[in-house]
Short mmCIF file of C-alpha atoms in Angstrom, two decimals:
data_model
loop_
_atom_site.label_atom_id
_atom_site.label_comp_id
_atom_site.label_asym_id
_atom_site.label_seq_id
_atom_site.Cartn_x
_atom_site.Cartn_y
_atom_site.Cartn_z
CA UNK A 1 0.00 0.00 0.00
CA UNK A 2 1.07 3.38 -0.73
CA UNK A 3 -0.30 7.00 0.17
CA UNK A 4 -0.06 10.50 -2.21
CA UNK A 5 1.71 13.47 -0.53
CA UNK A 6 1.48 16.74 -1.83
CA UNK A 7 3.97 19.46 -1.17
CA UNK A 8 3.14 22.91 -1.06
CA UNK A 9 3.85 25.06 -2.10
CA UNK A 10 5.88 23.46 -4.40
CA UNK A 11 2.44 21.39 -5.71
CA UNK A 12 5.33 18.35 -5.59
CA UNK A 13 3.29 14.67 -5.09
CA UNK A 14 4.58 11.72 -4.18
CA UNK A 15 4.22 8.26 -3.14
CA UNK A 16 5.30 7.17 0.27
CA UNK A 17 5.04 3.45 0.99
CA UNK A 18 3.84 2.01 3.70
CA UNK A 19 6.29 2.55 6.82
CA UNK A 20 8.38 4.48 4.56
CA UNK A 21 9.23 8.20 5.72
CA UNK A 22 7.70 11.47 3.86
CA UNK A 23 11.53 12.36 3.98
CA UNK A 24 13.01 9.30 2.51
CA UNK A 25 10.47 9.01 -0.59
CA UNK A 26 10.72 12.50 -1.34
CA UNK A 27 14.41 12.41 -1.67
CA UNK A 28 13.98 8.90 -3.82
CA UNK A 29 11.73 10.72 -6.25
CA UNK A 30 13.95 14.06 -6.65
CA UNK A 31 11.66 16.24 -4.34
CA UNK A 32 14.11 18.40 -2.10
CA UNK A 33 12.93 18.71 1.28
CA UNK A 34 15.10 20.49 4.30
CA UNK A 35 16.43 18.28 6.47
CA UNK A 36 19.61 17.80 8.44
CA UNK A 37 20.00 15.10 10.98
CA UNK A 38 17.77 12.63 9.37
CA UNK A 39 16.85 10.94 12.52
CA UNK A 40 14.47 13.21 14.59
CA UNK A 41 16.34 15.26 16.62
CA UNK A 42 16.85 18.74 14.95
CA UNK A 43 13.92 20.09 13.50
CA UNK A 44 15.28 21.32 10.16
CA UNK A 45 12.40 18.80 8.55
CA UNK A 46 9.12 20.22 10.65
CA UNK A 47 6.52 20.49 8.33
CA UNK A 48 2.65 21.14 8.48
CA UNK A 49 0.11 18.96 8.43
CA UNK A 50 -3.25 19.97 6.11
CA UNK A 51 -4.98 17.03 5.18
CA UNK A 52 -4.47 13.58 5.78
CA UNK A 53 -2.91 11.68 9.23
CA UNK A 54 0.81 10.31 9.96
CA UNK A 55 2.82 7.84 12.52
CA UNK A 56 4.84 10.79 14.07
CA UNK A 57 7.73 8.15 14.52
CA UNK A 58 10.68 8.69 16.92
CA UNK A 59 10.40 11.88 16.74
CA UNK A 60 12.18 13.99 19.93
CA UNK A 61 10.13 15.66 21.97
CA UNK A 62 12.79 18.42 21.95
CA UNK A 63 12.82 18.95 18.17
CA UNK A 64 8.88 18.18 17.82
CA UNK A 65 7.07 19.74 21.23
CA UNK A 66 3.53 18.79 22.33
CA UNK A 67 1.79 22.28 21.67
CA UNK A 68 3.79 21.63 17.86
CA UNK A 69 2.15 17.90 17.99
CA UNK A 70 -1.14 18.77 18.78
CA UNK A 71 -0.99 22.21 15.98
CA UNK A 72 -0.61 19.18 13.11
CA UNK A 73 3.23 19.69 13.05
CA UNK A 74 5.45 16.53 12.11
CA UNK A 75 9.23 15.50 11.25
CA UNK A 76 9.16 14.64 7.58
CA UNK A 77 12.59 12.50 8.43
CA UNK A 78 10.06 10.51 11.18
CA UNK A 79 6.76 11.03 9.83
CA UNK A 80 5.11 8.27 8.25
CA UNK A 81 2.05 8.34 6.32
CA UNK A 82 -1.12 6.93 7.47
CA UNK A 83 -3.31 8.13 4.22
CA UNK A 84 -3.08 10.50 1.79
CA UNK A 85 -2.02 13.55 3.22
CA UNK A 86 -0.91 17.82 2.12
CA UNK A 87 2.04 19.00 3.69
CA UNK A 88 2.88 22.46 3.95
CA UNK A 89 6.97 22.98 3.93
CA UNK A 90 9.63 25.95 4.03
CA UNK A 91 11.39 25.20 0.77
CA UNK A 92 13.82 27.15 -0.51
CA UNK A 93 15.93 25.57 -3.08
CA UNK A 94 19.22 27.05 -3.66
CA UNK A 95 19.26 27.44 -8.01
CA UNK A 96 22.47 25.70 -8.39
CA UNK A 97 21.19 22.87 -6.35
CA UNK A 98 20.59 20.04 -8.97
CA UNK A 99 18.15 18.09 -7.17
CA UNK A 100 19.75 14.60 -7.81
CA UNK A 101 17.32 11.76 -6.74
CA UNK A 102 18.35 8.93 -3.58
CA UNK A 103 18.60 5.62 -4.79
CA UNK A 104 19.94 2.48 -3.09
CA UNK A 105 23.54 0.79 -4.71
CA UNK A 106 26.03 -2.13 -4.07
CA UNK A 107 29.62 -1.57 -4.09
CA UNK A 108 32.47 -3.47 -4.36
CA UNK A 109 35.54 -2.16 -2.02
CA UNK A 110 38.53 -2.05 -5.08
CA UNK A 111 41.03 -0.37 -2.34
CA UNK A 112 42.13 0.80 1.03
CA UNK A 113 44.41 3.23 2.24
CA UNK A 114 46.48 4.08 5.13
CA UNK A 115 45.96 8.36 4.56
CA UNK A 116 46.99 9.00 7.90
CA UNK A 117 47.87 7.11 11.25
CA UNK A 118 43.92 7.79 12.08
CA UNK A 119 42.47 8.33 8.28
CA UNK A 120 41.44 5.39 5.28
CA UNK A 121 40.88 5.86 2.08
CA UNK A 122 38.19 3.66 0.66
CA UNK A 123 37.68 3.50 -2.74
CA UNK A 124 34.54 1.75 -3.67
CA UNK A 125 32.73 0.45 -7.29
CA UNK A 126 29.26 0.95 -7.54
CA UNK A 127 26.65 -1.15 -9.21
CA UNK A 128 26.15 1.23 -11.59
CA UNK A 129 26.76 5.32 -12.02
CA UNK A 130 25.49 7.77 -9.29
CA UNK A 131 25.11 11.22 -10.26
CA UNK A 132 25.85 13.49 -7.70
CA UNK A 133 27.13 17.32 -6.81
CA UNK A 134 30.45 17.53 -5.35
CA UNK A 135 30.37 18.04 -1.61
CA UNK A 136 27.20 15.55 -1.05
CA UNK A 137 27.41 12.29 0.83
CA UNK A 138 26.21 8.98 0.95
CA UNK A 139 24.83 6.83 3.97
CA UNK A 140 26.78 3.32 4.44
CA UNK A 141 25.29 0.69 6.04
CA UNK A 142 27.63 -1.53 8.20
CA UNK A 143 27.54 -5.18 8.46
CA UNK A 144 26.83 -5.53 12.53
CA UNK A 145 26.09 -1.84 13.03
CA UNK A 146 22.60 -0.70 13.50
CA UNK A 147 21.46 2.53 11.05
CA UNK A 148 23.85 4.03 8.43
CA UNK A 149 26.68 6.09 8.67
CA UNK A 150 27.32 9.42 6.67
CA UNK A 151 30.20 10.16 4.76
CA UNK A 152 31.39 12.69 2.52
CA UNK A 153 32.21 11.83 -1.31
CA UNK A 154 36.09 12.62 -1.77
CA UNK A 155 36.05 12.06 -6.00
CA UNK A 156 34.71 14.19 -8.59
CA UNK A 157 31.31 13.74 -10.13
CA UNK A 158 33.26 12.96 -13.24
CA UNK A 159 34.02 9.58 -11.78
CA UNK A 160 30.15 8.67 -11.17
CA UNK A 161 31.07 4.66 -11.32
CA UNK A 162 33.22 5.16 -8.39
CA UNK A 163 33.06 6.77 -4.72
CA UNK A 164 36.12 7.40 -2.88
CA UNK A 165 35.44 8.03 1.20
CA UNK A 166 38.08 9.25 3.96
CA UNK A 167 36.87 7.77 6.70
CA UNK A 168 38.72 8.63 10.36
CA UNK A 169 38.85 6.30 13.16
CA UNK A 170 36.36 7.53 16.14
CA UNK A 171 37.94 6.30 19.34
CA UNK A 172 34.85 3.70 20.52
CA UNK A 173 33.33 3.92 17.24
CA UNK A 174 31.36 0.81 16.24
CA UNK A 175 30.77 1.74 12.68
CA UNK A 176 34.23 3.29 11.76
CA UNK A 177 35.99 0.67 13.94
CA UNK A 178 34.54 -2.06 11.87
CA UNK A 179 35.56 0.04 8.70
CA UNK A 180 39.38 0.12 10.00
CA UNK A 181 39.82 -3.45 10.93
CA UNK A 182 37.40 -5.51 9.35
CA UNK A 183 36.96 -4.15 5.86
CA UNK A 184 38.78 -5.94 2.98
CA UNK A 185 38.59 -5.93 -0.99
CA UNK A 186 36.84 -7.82 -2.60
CA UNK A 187 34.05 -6.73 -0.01
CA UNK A 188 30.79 -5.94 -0.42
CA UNK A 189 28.84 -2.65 1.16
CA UNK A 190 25.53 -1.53 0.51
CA UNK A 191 24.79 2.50 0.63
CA UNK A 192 22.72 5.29 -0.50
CA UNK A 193 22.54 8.66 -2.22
CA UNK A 194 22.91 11.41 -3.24
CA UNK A 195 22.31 13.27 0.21
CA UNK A 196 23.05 16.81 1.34
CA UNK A 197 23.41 20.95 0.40
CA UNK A 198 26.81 21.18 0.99
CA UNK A 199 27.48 22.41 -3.09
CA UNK A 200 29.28 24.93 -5.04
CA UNK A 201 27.44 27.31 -5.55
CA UNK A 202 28.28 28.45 -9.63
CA UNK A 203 26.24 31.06 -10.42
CA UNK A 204 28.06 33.05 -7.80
CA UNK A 205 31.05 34.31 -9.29
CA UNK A 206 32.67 35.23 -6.15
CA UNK A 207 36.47 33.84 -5.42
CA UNK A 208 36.32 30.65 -3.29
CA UNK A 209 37.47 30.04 0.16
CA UNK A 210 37.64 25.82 1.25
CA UNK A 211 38.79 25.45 4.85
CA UNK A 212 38.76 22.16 5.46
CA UNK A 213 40.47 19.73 8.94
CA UNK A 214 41.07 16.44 9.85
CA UNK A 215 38.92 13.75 7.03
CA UNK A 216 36.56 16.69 6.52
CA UNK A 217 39.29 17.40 3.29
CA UNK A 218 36.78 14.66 1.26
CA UNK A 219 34.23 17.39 0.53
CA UNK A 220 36.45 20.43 -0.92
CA UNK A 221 38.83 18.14 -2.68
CA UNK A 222 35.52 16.64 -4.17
CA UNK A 223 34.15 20.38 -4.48
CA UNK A 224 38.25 21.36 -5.84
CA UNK A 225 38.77 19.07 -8.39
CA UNK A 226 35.19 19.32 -10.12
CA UNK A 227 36.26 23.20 -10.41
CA UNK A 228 39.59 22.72 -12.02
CA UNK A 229 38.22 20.44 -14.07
CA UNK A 230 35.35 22.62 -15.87
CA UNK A 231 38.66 25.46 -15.91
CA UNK A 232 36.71 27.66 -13.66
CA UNK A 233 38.52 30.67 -13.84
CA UNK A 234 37.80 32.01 -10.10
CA UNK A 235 40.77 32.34 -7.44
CA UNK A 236 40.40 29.21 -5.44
CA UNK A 237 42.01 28.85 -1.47
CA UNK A 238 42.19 25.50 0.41
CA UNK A 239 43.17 26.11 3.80
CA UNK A 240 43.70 22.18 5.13
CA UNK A 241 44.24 21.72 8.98
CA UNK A 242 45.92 18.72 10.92
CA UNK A 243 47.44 18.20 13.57
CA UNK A 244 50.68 17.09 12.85
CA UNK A 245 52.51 16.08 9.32
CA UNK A 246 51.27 12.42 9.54
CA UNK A 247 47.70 13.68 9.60
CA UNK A 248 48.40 16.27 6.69
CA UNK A 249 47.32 13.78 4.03
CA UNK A 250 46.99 14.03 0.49
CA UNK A 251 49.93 17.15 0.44
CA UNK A 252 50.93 15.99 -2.62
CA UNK A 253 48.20 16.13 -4.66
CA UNK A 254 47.23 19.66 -3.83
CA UNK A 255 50.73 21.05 -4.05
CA UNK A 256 50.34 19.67 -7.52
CA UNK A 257 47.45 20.68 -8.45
CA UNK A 258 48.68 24.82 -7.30
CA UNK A 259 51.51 23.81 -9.92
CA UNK A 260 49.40 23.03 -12.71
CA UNK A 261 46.75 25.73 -11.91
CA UNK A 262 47.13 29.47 -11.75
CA UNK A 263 44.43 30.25 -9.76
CA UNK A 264 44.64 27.49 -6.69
CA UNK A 265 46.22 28.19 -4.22
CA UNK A 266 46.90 26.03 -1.14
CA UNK A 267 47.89 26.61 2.22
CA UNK A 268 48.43 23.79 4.66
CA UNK A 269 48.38 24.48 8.58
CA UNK A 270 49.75 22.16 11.70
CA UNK A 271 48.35 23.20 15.45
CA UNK A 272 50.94 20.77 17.10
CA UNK A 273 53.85 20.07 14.74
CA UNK A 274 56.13 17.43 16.08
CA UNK A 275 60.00 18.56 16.35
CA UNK A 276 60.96 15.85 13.42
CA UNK A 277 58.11 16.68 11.38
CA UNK A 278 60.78 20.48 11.07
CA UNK A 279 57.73 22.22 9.96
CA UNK A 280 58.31 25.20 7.54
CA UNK A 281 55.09 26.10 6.84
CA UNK A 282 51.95 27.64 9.07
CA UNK A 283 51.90 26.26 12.80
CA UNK A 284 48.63 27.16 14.54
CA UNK A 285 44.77 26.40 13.55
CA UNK A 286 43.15 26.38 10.31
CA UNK A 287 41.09 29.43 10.55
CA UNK A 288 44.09 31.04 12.08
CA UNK A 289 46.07 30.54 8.65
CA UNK A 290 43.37 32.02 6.85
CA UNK A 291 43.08 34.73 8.92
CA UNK A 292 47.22 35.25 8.60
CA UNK A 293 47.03 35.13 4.57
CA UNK A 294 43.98 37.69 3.85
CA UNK A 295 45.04 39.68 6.57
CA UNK A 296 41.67 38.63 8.18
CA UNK A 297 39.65 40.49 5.42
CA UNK A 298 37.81 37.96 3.58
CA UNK A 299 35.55 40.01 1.79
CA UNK A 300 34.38 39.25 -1.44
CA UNK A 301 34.79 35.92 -1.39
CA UNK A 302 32.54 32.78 -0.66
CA UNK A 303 33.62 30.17 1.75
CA UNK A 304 33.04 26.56 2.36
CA UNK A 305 33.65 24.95 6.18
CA UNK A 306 33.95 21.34 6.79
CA UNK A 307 35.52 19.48 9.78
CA UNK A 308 34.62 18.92 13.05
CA UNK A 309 32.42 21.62 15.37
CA UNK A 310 35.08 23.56 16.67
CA UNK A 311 36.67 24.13 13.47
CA UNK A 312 33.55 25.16 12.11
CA UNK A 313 32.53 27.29 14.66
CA UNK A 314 36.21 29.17 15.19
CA UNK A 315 36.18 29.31 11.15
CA UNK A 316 32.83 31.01 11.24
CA UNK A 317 33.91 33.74 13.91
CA UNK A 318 37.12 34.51 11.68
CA UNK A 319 35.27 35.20 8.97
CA UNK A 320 32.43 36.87 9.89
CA UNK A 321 34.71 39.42 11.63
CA UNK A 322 36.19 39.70 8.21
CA UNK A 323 33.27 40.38 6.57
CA UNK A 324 31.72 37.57 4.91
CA UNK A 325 28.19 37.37 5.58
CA UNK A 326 26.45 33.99 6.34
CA UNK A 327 24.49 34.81 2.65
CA UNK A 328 28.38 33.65 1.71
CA UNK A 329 28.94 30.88 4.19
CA UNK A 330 28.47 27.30 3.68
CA UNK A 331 29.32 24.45 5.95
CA UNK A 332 29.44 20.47 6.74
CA UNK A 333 30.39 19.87 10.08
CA UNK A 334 31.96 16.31 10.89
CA UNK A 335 29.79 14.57 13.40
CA UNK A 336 29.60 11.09 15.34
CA UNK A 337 27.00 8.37 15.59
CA UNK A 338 28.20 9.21 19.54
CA UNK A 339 27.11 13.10 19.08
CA UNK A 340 23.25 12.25 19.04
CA UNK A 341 21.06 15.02 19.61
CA UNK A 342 23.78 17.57 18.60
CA UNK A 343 24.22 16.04 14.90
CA UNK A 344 20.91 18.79 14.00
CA UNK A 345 22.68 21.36 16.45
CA UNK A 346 22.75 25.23 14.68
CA UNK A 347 25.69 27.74 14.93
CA UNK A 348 24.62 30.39 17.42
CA UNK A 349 26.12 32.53 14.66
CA UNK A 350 23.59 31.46 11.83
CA UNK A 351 19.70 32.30 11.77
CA UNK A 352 19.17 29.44 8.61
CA UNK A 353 22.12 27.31 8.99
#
């Protein structure tokens, strides 16, 4: 059995399945609704109820109150049909947002990688092409591990057959555990996408900012490489934080890639440099080496944050105070299975992020 939503005020229908989510079919049929978390917890989905009933689901009871409950309010990521229904929702597509529609693949694992001490590569073969906007992730399911985990898609769309994830170790971790000491080739993983609004965003013709630490580098060198390949001709900056040499991975390939194109330009940054690592370039945080090499006027530019919360936030701050406006701002923070509630949480900073 299956029940007719309709969007407004988009006028978007679709068909939800039985037990299936209002979320996950729209996203399966190419209908863009916001959403963050994707598990009930931060609101960013709340829609309006105008017709028609729904299995609120595991919704929180901080993200989806009981004055909300009882005013027809549900969590599209939690919300599951129980007839037709008309949902009212606060869309606002960004234009360069393709819309890309979910669908479920197999993948073969072709390769691993030691990146860093705490960082693999995985380079996976799907079933058959994805397409998909640079800076958007996929959910992996884990043999053992209960839900799916997010990650980040490191390769350019140009490579649709393929995905290519950085995946770091999460001390306790379950799901990235199993990833660093189970996983071989030859393997087999199921997974899903194309998720997220983490996108260049090309009609703007603003120079580009990509700060990027730790595994959160598999979004801008997705987001870098799909640039330099069309020849966009903006001024491109990838500020990439670690915390030591060992943890500065993939060095090579953007040092390379500033020789063989005029207009990227990439600065590297260590916070704790070890004494044989004889560090010659920036020693301090990320948004701290950005701040050093414009001078801390950022004006004029558009800039793309992804790494864990603190990076984020501190990355944020920096530019904001030099004058980039969150209109210009555009981020993917790096969160755990073990962060729960907190994977919907908003900047302070940020009225629609």
């Amino acid at each position: 059995m299956s029940y007719e939503v309709r969007v407004e005020p988009t006028g978007d229908v679709i068909e939800v399945e039985e037990g299936q989510t209002i979320l996950a079919a729209a996203l399966r049929q190419g209908v863009w609704l916001p959403f963050a978390c994707g598990h009930g917890t931060c609101a960013t989905c709340k829609v309006q109820v105008l017709e028609g009933d729904a299995d609120l689901g595991a919704a929180s009871p901080f993200a989806l109150m009981d004055v909300e409950r009882s005013e027809g309010k549900v969590l599209a990521c939690c919300a599951m049909p129980e007839s037709d229904m008309v949902i009212e929702a606060d869309i606002d597509v960004d234009p360069d947002f393709l819309g890309y529609p979910v669908q479920d693949y197999q993948a073969e694992v072709v390769d691993i990688q030691d990146l860093s001490p705490t960082i693999k590569g995985i380079f996976l073969k799907l079933d058959r092409a994805m397409e998909f906007q640079a800076g958007q992730y996929i959910n992996l399911a884990i043999p053992g591990v209960e839900g799916t985990r997010a990650f980040s898609i490191a390769n350019s769309p140009s490579e649709p057959g393929q995905i290519e994830l950085h995946v770091r170790r999460v001390p306790g971790g379950v799901g990235t555990g199993w990833l660093h000491d189970e996983l071989k080739l030859g393997g087999q993983l199921a997974l899903s996408g194309p998720y997220g609004q983490f996108f260049v965003r090309r009609s703007d013709t603003k120079d580009v900012i990509f700060i990027a630490g730790g595994s959160g580098l598999s979004s801008p060198q997705s987001m870098i490489l799909d640039l330099l390949e069309a020849g966009d001709s903006r001024q491109i900056y990838l500020f990439q934080g670690a915390r030591n040499l060992a943890e500065l991975y993939h060095r090579d390939l953007f040092e390379q890639l500033a020789q063989d194109h005029d207009n990227f330009h990439y600065i590297p940054a260590l916070n704790e440099p070890l004494a044989e690592d004889a560090w010659q370039g920036f020693s301090g945080f990320v948004h701290e080496a950005a701040q050093a090499y414009f001078d801390g006027r950022f004006a004029g530019h558009k800039a793309y944050l992804c790494g864990p919360p603190m990076m984020i936030d501190a990355a944020i701050s920096a530019l904001m105070q030099g004058r980039v406006f969150e209109a210009d701002i555009h981020m993917e923070k790096f969160l755990t299975a073990a962060d729960g509630a907190e994977s919907g949480s908003r900047s302070a900073l940020f009225k629609r992020i």
